[in-house]
PDB file of C-alpha atoms in Angstrom:
ATOM      1  CA  MET A   1     -28.354  48.678  -8.134  1.00 52.00           C
ATOM      2  CA  ALA A   2     -29.524  45.238  -9.279  1.00 54.00           C
ATOM      3  CA  LEU A   3     -26.542  44.743 -11.590  1.00 52.00           C
ATOM      4  CA  PRO A   4     -23.846  44.958  -8.864  1.00 55.00           C
ATOM      5  CA  ASN A   5     -25.869  42.556  -6.710  1.00 59.00           C
ATOM      6  CA  ARG A   6     -26.010  40.012  -9.534  1.00 60.00           C
ATOM      7  CA  ARG A   7     -22.261  40.369 -10.062  1.00 59.00           C
ATOM      8  CA  ASN A   8     -21.613  39.869  -6.364  1.00 58.00           C
ATOM      9  CA  ARG A   9     -23.762  36.739  -6.320  1.00 64.00           C
ATOM     10  CA  ARG A  10     -22.002  35.400  -9.419  1.00 61.00           C
ATOM     11  CA  THR A  11     -18.617  36.058  -7.852  1.00 58.00           C
ATOM     12  CA  ALA A  12     -19.661  34.330  -4.630  1.00 58.00           C
ATOM     13  CA  VAL A  13     -20.880  31.276  -6.550  1.00 56.00           C
ATOM     14  CA  MET A  14     -17.629  31.110  -8.518  1.00 59.00           C
ATOM     15  CA  LEU A  15     -15.539  31.369  -5.354  1.00 61.00           C
ATOM     16  CA  ALA A  16     -17.605  28.651  -3.684  1.00 58.00           C
ATOM     17  CA  GLY A  17     -17.065  26.421  -6.711  1.00 57.00           C
ATOM     18  CA  VAL A  18     -13.320  27.010  -6.627  1.00 51.00           C
ATOM     19  CA  VAL A  19     -13.165  26.172  -2.912  1.00 49.00           C
ATOM     20  CA  ALA A  20     -15.238  23.003  -3.412  1.00 54.00           C
ATOM     21  CA  GLY A  21     -13.044  21.961  -6.332  1.00 51.00           C
ATOM     22  CA  MET A  22      -9.873  22.469  -4.319  1.00 51.00           C
ATOM     23  CA  ALA A  23     -11.313  20.427  -1.449  1.00 46.00           C
ATOM     24  CA  ALA A  24     -12.256  17.604  -3.826  1.00 46.00           C
ATOM     25  CA  MET A  25      -8.764  17.596  -5.339  1.00 47.00           C
ATOM     26  CA  ALA A  26      -7.181  17.495  -1.891  1.00 40.00           C
ATOM     27  CA  TYR A  27      -9.436  14.595  -0.849  1.00 40.00           C
ATOM     28  CA  ALA A  28      -8.607  12.651  -4.013  1.00 39.00           C
ATOM     29  CA  ALA A  29      -4.901  13.301  -3.515  1.00 40.00           C
ATOM     30  CA  VAL A  30      -4.813  11.579  -0.107  1.00 39.00           C
ATOM     31  CA  PRO A  31      -5.081   7.966  -1.414  1.00 41.00           C
ATOM     32  CA  LEU A  32      -2.529   8.729  -4.137  1.00 44.00           C
ATOM     33  CA  TYR A  33      -0.124  10.192  -1.588  1.00 39.00           C
ATOM     34  CA  GLN A  34      -0.600   7.182   0.700  1.00 43.00           C
ATOM     35  CA  LEU A  35       0.079   4.827  -2.219  1.00 42.00           C
ATOM     36  CA  PHE A  36       3.211   6.785  -3.123  1.00 44.00           C
ATOM     37  CA  CYS A  37       4.454   6.561   0.479  1.00 45.00           C
ATOM     38  CA  GLN A  38       3.758   2.821   0.666  1.00 45.00           C
ATOM     39  CA  VAL A  39       5.652   2.118  -2.549  1.00 45.00           C
ATOM     40  CA  THR A  40       8.645   4.359  -1.863  1.00 44.00           C
ATOM     41  CA  GLY A  41       8.832   4.437   1.944  1.00 44.00           C
ATOM     42  CA  TYR A  42       8.642   8.231   1.747  1.00 45.00           C
ATOM     43  CA  GLY A  43       8.055   9.983   5.063  1.00 44.00           C
ATOM     44  CA  GLY A  44       9.051   6.920   7.049  1.00 46.00           C
ATOM     45  CA  THR A  45       6.198   4.776   5.721  1.00 64.00           C
ATOM     46  CA  THR A  46       6.916   1.109   6.414  1.00 63.00           C
ATOM     47  CA  GLN A  47       6.599  -1.812   4.006  1.00 74.00           C
ATOM     48  CA  THR A  48       4.718  -5.132   4.218  1.00 77.00           C
ATOM     49  CA  ALA A  49       5.966  -8.678   3.640  1.00 70.00           C
ATOM     50  CA  ILE A  50       4.723 -12.259   3.892  1.00 76.00           C
ATOM     51  CA  ALA A  51       7.683 -13.661   5.829  1.00 74.00           C
ATOM     52  CA  ALA A  52      11.107 -12.703   7.137  1.00 82.00           C
ATOM     53  CA  PRO A  53      14.191 -14.082   5.361  1.00 84.00           C
ATOM     54  CA  GLY A  54      15.946 -14.941   8.625  1.00 87.00           C
ATOM     55  CA  PRO A  55      18.951 -13.317  10.304  1.00 86.00           C
ATOM     56  CA  VAL A  56      21.601 -12.043   7.899  1.00 87.00           C
ATOM     57  CA  GLY A  57      25.065 -11.006   9.053  1.00 86.00           C
ATOM     58  CA  GLU A  58      25.903  -9.686  12.487  1.00 91.00           C
ATOM     59  CA  ARG A  59      24.498  -6.154  12.302  1.00 94.00           C
ATOM     60  CA  LEU A  60      22.198  -5.260  15.180  1.00 97.00           C
ATOM     61  CA  VAL A  61      19.526  -2.559  15.156  1.00 97.00           C
ATOM     62  CA  THR A  62      17.731  -1.168  18.205  1.00 98.00           C
ATOM     63  CA  VAL A  63      14.010  -0.688  17.553  1.00 98.00           C
ATOM     64  CA  ARG A  64      12.237   1.705  19.895  1.00 98.00           C
ATOM     65  CA  PHE A  65       8.472   1.981  20.245  1.00 98.00           C
ATOM     66  CA  ASN A  66       6.292   5.069  20.538  1.00 98.00           C
ATOM     67  CA  ALA A  67       2.522   5.414  20.990  1.00 97.00           C
ATOM     68  CA  ASP A  68       0.100   8.340  20.875  1.00 96.00           C
ATOM     69  CA  ALA A  69      -3.663   8.813  20.833  1.00 96.00           C
ATOM     70  CA  SER A  70      -5.179  11.821  19.103  1.00 92.00           C
ATOM     71  CA  GLY A  71      -6.626  14.512  21.347  1.00 89.00           C
ATOM     72  CA  GLY A  72     -10.216  13.500  20.627  1.00 89.00           C
ATOM     73  CA  LEU A  73      -9.751   9.797  21.355  1.00 96.00           C
ATOM     74  CA  PRO A  74     -10.245   8.752  25.024  1.00 97.00           C
ATOM     75  CA  TRP A  75      -7.909   5.777  24.791  1.00 97.00           C
ATOM     76  CA  ARG A  76      -4.833   4.970  26.834  1.00 97.00           C
ATOM     77  CA  PHE A  77      -2.324   3.639  24.313  1.00 98.00           C
ATOM     78  CA  ARG A  78       1.224   2.521  25.051  1.00 98.00           C
ATOM     79  CA  PRO A  79       3.941   0.073  23.965  1.00 98.00           C
ATOM     80  CA  LEU A  80       4.497  -2.922  26.255  1.00 98.00           C
ATOM     81  CA  GLN A  81       8.242  -2.800  25.672  1.00 98.00           C
ATOM     82  CA  ARG A  82      10.430   0.262  25.378  1.00 97.00           C
ATOM     83  CA  GLU A  83      12.849  -1.190  22.845  1.00 98.00           C
ATOM     84  CA  VAL A  84      14.250  -4.426  21.411  1.00 98.00           C
ATOM     85  CA  VAL A  85      17.553  -5.245  19.761  1.00 98.00           C
ATOM     86  CA  VAL A  86      17.194  -7.284  16.561  1.00 96.00           C
ATOM     87  CA  ARG A  87      19.445  -8.728  13.894  1.00 96.00           C
ATOM     88  CA  VAL A  88      18.839  -7.673  10.320  1.00 96.00           C
ATOM     89  CA  GLY A  89      16.404 -10.102   8.654  1.00 96.00           C
ATOM     90  CA  GLU A  90      15.171 -11.534  11.978  1.00 96.00           C
ATOM     91  CA  GLU A  91      11.413 -11.622  12.598  1.00 95.00           C
ATOM     92  CA  THR A  92      10.446  -9.911  15.855  1.00 96.00           C
ATOM     93  CA  LEU A  93       7.125  -9.770  17.695  1.00 97.00           C
ATOM     94  CA  ALA A  94       6.231  -6.728  19.807  1.00 98.00           C
ATOM     95  CA  PHE A  95       3.073  -5.618  21.597  1.00 98.00           C
ATOM     96  CA  TYR A  96       1.152  -2.429  22.227  1.00 98.00           C
ATOM     97  CA  GLU A  97      -1.754  -2.009  24.641  1.00 98.00           C
ATOM     98  CA  ALA A  98      -4.900   0.070  24.217  1.00 98.00           C
ATOM     99  CA  ARG A  99      -7.653   0.739  26.742  1.00 98.00           C
ATOM    100  CA  ASN A 100     -10.946   2.478  26.008  1.00 98.00           C
ATOM    101  CA  GLU A 101     -11.595   4.866  28.902  1.00 97.00           C
ATOM    102  CA  ALA A 102     -14.891   6.143  27.501  1.00 96.00           C
ATOM    103  CA  GLU A 103     -18.337   4.959  28.583  1.00 96.00           C
ATOM    104  CA  HIS A 104     -19.233   3.898  25.055  1.00 96.00           C
ATOM    105  CA  ALA A 105     -17.709   1.665  22.396  1.00 96.00           C
ATOM    106  CA  ILE A 106     -15.146   3.287  20.112  1.00 97.00           C
ATOM    107  CA  THR A 107     -13.456   2.104  16.935  1.00 97.00           C
ATOM    108  CA  GLY A 108      -9.950   3.388  16.274  1.00 97.00           C
ATOM    109  CA  THR A 109      -7.588   3.348  13.323  1.00 95.00           C
ATOM    110  CA  ALA A 110      -3.821   3.684  13.625  1.00 95.00           C
ATOM    111  CA  THR A 111      -1.374   5.583  11.441  1.00 94.00           C
ATOM    112  CA  PHE A 112       2.310   4.744  11.605  1.00 94.00           C
ATOM    113  CA  ASN A 113       5.811   5.622  10.493  1.00 93.00           C
ATOM    114  CA  VAL A 114       9.424   5.086  11.432  1.00 95.00           C
ATOM    115  CA  THR A 115      12.277   7.480  12.084  1.00 96.00           C
ATOM    116  CA  PRO A 116      14.711   8.161  10.662  1.00 96.00           C
ATOM    117  CA  HIS A 117      12.464   8.397   7.602  1.00 95.00           C
ATOM    118  CA  LYS A 118      15.152   6.984   5.334  1.00 95.00           C
ATOM    119  CA  ALA A 119      14.757   3.629   7.113  1.00 96.00           C
ATOM    120  CA  GLY A 120      11.116   3.308   5.998  1.00 95.00           C
ATOM    121  CA  PRO A 121      11.803   1.273   2.829  1.00 95.00           C
ATOM    122  CA  TYR A 122      13.704  -1.311   4.901  1.00 96.00           C
ATOM    123  CA  PHE A 123      11.234  -1.746   7.780  1.00 96.00           C
ATOM    124  CA  ASP A 124       8.872  -4.591   6.837  1.00 95.00           C
ATOM    125  CA  LYS A 125       5.726  -5.605   8.722  1.00 96.00           C
ATOM    126  CA  ILE A 126       4.433  -9.150   8.423  1.00 94.00           C
ATOM    127  CA  ASP A 127       1.351  -8.642  10.577  1.00 95.00           C
ATOM    128  CA  CYS A 128       0.083  -5.616  12.479  1.00 96.00           C
ATOM    129  CA  PHE A 129      -2.943  -4.380  14.404  1.00 95.00           C
ATOM    130  CA  CYS A 130      -2.688  -1.275  12.225  1.00 93.00           C
ATOM    131  CA  PHE A 131      -3.805  -3.250   9.161  1.00 94.00           C
ATOM    132  CA  GLU A 132      -7.398  -3.199  10.469  1.00 94.00           C
ATOM    133  CA  ARG A 133      -9.589  -0.917  12.546  1.00 96.00           C
ATOM    134  CA  GLN A 134      -9.746  -1.820  16.238  1.00 96.00           C
ATOM    135  CA  ALA A 135     -13.046  -1.750  18.160  1.00 97.00           C
ATOM    136  CA  LEU A 136     -13.040  -1.568  21.962  1.00 97.00           C
ATOM    137  CA  ALA A 137     -16.005  -1.768  24.326  1.00 98.00           C
ATOM    138  CA  PRO A 138     -16.226   0.648  27.288  1.00 98.00           C
ATOM    139  CA  GLY A 139     -13.318  -0.069  29.633  1.00 97.00           C
ATOM    140  CA  GLU A 140     -11.947  -2.838  27.412  1.00 98.00           C
ATOM    141  CA  ARG A 141      -8.192  -3.399  27.258  1.00 98.00           C
ATOM    142  CA  ALA A 142      -6.516  -5.150  24.344  1.00 98.00           C
ATOM    143  CA  GLU A 143      -2.972  -6.208  23.555  1.00 98.00           C
ATOM    144  CA  MET A 144      -2.123  -5.455  19.936  1.00 97.00           C
ATOM    145  CA  PRO A 145       0.754  -7.297  18.228  1.00 97.00           C
ATOM    146  CA  VAL A 146       3.064  -6.221  15.429  1.00 97.00           C
ATOM    147  CA  SER A 147       5.440  -8.622  13.691  1.00 97.00           C
ATOM    148  CA  PHE A 148       8.291  -7.095  11.697  1.00 97.00           C
ATOM    149  CA  PHE A 149      11.852  -7.400  10.419  1.00 96.00           C
ATOM    150  CA  ILE A 150      14.589  -5.189   8.994  1.00 96.00           C
ATOM    151  CA  ASP A 151      15.123  -5.912   5.285  1.00 96.00           C
ATOM    152  CA  PRO A 152      18.644  -7.274   4.647  1.00 96.00           C
ATOM    153  CA  ALA A 153      18.837  -4.879   1.672  1.00 95.00           C
ATOM    154  CA  ILE A 154      19.654  -2.208   4.255  1.00 96.00           C
ATOM    155  CA  LEU A 155      23.149  -3.725   4.423  1.00 96.00           C
ATOM    156  CA  ASP A 156      23.773  -2.705   0.803  1.00 96.00           C
ATOM    157  CA  ASP A 157      22.643   0.911   1.193  1.00 97.00           C
ATOM    158  CA  PRO A 158      25.557   3.146   2.221  1.00 97.00           C
ATOM    159  CA  ASN A 159      23.083   5.886   3.135  1.00 96.00           C
ATOM    160  CA  LEU A 160      21.822   3.648   5.973  1.00 96.00           C
ATOM    161  CA  SER A 161      25.201   2.551   7.327  1.00 95.00           C
ATOM    162  CA  ASP A 162      24.919   5.046  10.194  1.00 96.00           C
ATOM    163  CA  VAL A 163      21.479   3.847  11.338  1.00 97.00           C
ATOM    164  CA  LYS A 164      21.746   1.987  14.624  1.00 97.00           C
ATOM    165  CA  THR A 165      18.328   2.901  16.082  1.00 98.00           C
ATOM    166  CA  ILE A 166      14.875   2.978  14.459  1.00 98.00           C
ATOM    167  CA  THR A 167      11.766   4.296  16.218  1.00 98.00           C
ATOM    168  CA  LEU A 168       8.393   2.791  15.288  1.00 97.00           C
ATOM    169  CA  SER A 169       5.533   5.190  16.062  1.00 97.00           C
ATOM    170  CA  TYR A 170       1.764   4.744  16.020  1.00 97.00           C
ATOM    171  CA  THR A 171      -1.016   7.274  16.484  1.00 96.00           C
ATOM    172  CA  PHE A 172      -4.612   6.140  17.026  1.00 97.00           C
ATOM    173  CA  PHE A 173      -7.544   8.195  15.729  1.00 96.00           C
ATOM    174  CA  GLU A 174     -11.259   7.601  16.119  1.00 95.00           C
ATOM    175  CA  ALA A 175     -12.773   5.951  13.036  1.00 90.00           C
ATOM    176  CA  GLU A 176     -16.308   6.014  11.726  1.00 79.00           C
ATOM    177  CA  THR A 177     -18.269   3.027  12.995  1.00 67.00           C
ATOM    178  CA  ASP A 178     -20.836   0.712  11.467  1.00 64.00           C
ATOM    179  CA  GLU A 179     -22.958  -2.163  12.791  1.00 56.00           C
ATOM    180  CA  GLU A 180     -20.112  -4.639  12.358  1.00 54.00           C
ATOM    181  CA  ASP A 181     -17.839  -2.466  14.497  1.00 48.00           C
ATOM    182  CA  ASP A 182     -20.545  -2.145  17.151  1.00 50.00           C
ATOM    183  CA  ASP A 183     -20.885  -5.938  17.294  1.00 52.00           C
ATOM    184  CA  ALA A 184     -17.110  -6.336  17.579  1.00 49.00           C
ATOM    185  CA  ALA A 185     -17.000  -3.861  20.454  1.00 50.00           C
ATOM    186  CA  ALA A 186     -19.841  -5.492  22.381  1.00 51.00           C
ATOM    187  CA  PRO A 187     -18.817  -6.949  25.776  1.00 47.00           C
ATOM    188  CA  LYS A 188     -17.545 -10.507  25.381  1.00 48.00           C
ATOM    189  CA  PRO A 189     -16.114 -13.252  27.617  1.00 41.00           C
ATOM    190  CA  ARG A 190     -12.408 -12.918  28.399  1.00 41.00           C
ATOM    191  CA  GLN A 191     -10.333 -15.393  26.410  1.00 40.00           C
ATOM    192  CA  THR A 192      -6.624 -16.093  26.287  1.00 37.00           C
ATOM    193  CA  SER A 193      -5.357 -15.871  22.731  1.00 40.00           C
ATOM    194  CA  ALA A 194      -2.430 -17.669  21.167  1.00 39.00           C
ATOM    195  CA  LEU A 195      -0.708 -14.324  20.720  1.00 41.00           C
ATOM    196  CA  GLU A 196      -0.909 -13.674  24.454  1.00 43.00           C
ATOM    197  CA  THR A 197       0.612 -17.034  25.272  1.00 39.00           C
ATOM    198  CA  GLY A 198       3.438 -16.324  22.822  1.00 45.00           C
ATOM    199  CA  ARG A 199       4.177 -12.860  24.098  1.00 45.00           C
ATOM    200  CA  GLY A 200       7.435 -13.922  25.697  1.00 42.00           C
ATOM    201  CA  THR A 201       9.254 -13.723  22.352  1.00 43.00           C
ATOM    202  CA  VAL A 202      10.169 -10.072  23.044  1.00 48.00           C
ATOM    203  CA  ASN A 203      12.253  -8.885  25.958  1.00 45.00           C
TER     204      ASN A 203
END
C-alpha cells in the first residue's frame, strides 16, 4: 500500500509545480502585455506625448468621459464634464473627481482605455492623474486633471475616417500602500492649486 501513496504524493507535487509555474508565467506576461498595448495602442490603450502639435485641419472629434471604481474600492469617482468637442491636434484639459468615503486613508491606481479601440494609437496624453497612484485621506475629495490631444496622424488613416466620437474611460482600483502613501494621505490644509484656477479651459 505504501507504493500507491508515494505515487499519489509525487503526482500531487508535480501538479502543484505545474500550477505554480503557470501562475508565474501569467504574472510575468502582464508587464509584457502592458508594454505591447502601450506601443501598439492595442485594446484601446492610449499613448503619451510631451506636447500637442496644435490644431490641424477642421475635423472635430467629440470626447466623452467615463469613470468607474472597482467593487472593493469605497471611492466616489466621476468625470466633471460629460463630453468636450476638440479639433484634431488641439490640447484639451479635462477633470475627474474622486472622493474617499471610507474612514481610513486609501491609495488608488487607475487603469484606462478608449473606445473605439482602434482610436487608441491616436489618443495622446500629455499629463494625467493615472500616471501616478493617488492617495486620499478619509473623506478627502480631489480633482484629477488629464491633458490630451488627438494625433493629427488620424487624418491619414482611412480606417479612422468614420470616428466622430471617442470615449475615455478610467477604472480605479485599490493599490498597496507604503509609508510614503500614508504621509500623502494624511489630513492637510486646503489649498487652491494652479490646476483648479485653470479649470475653465473645458466646457
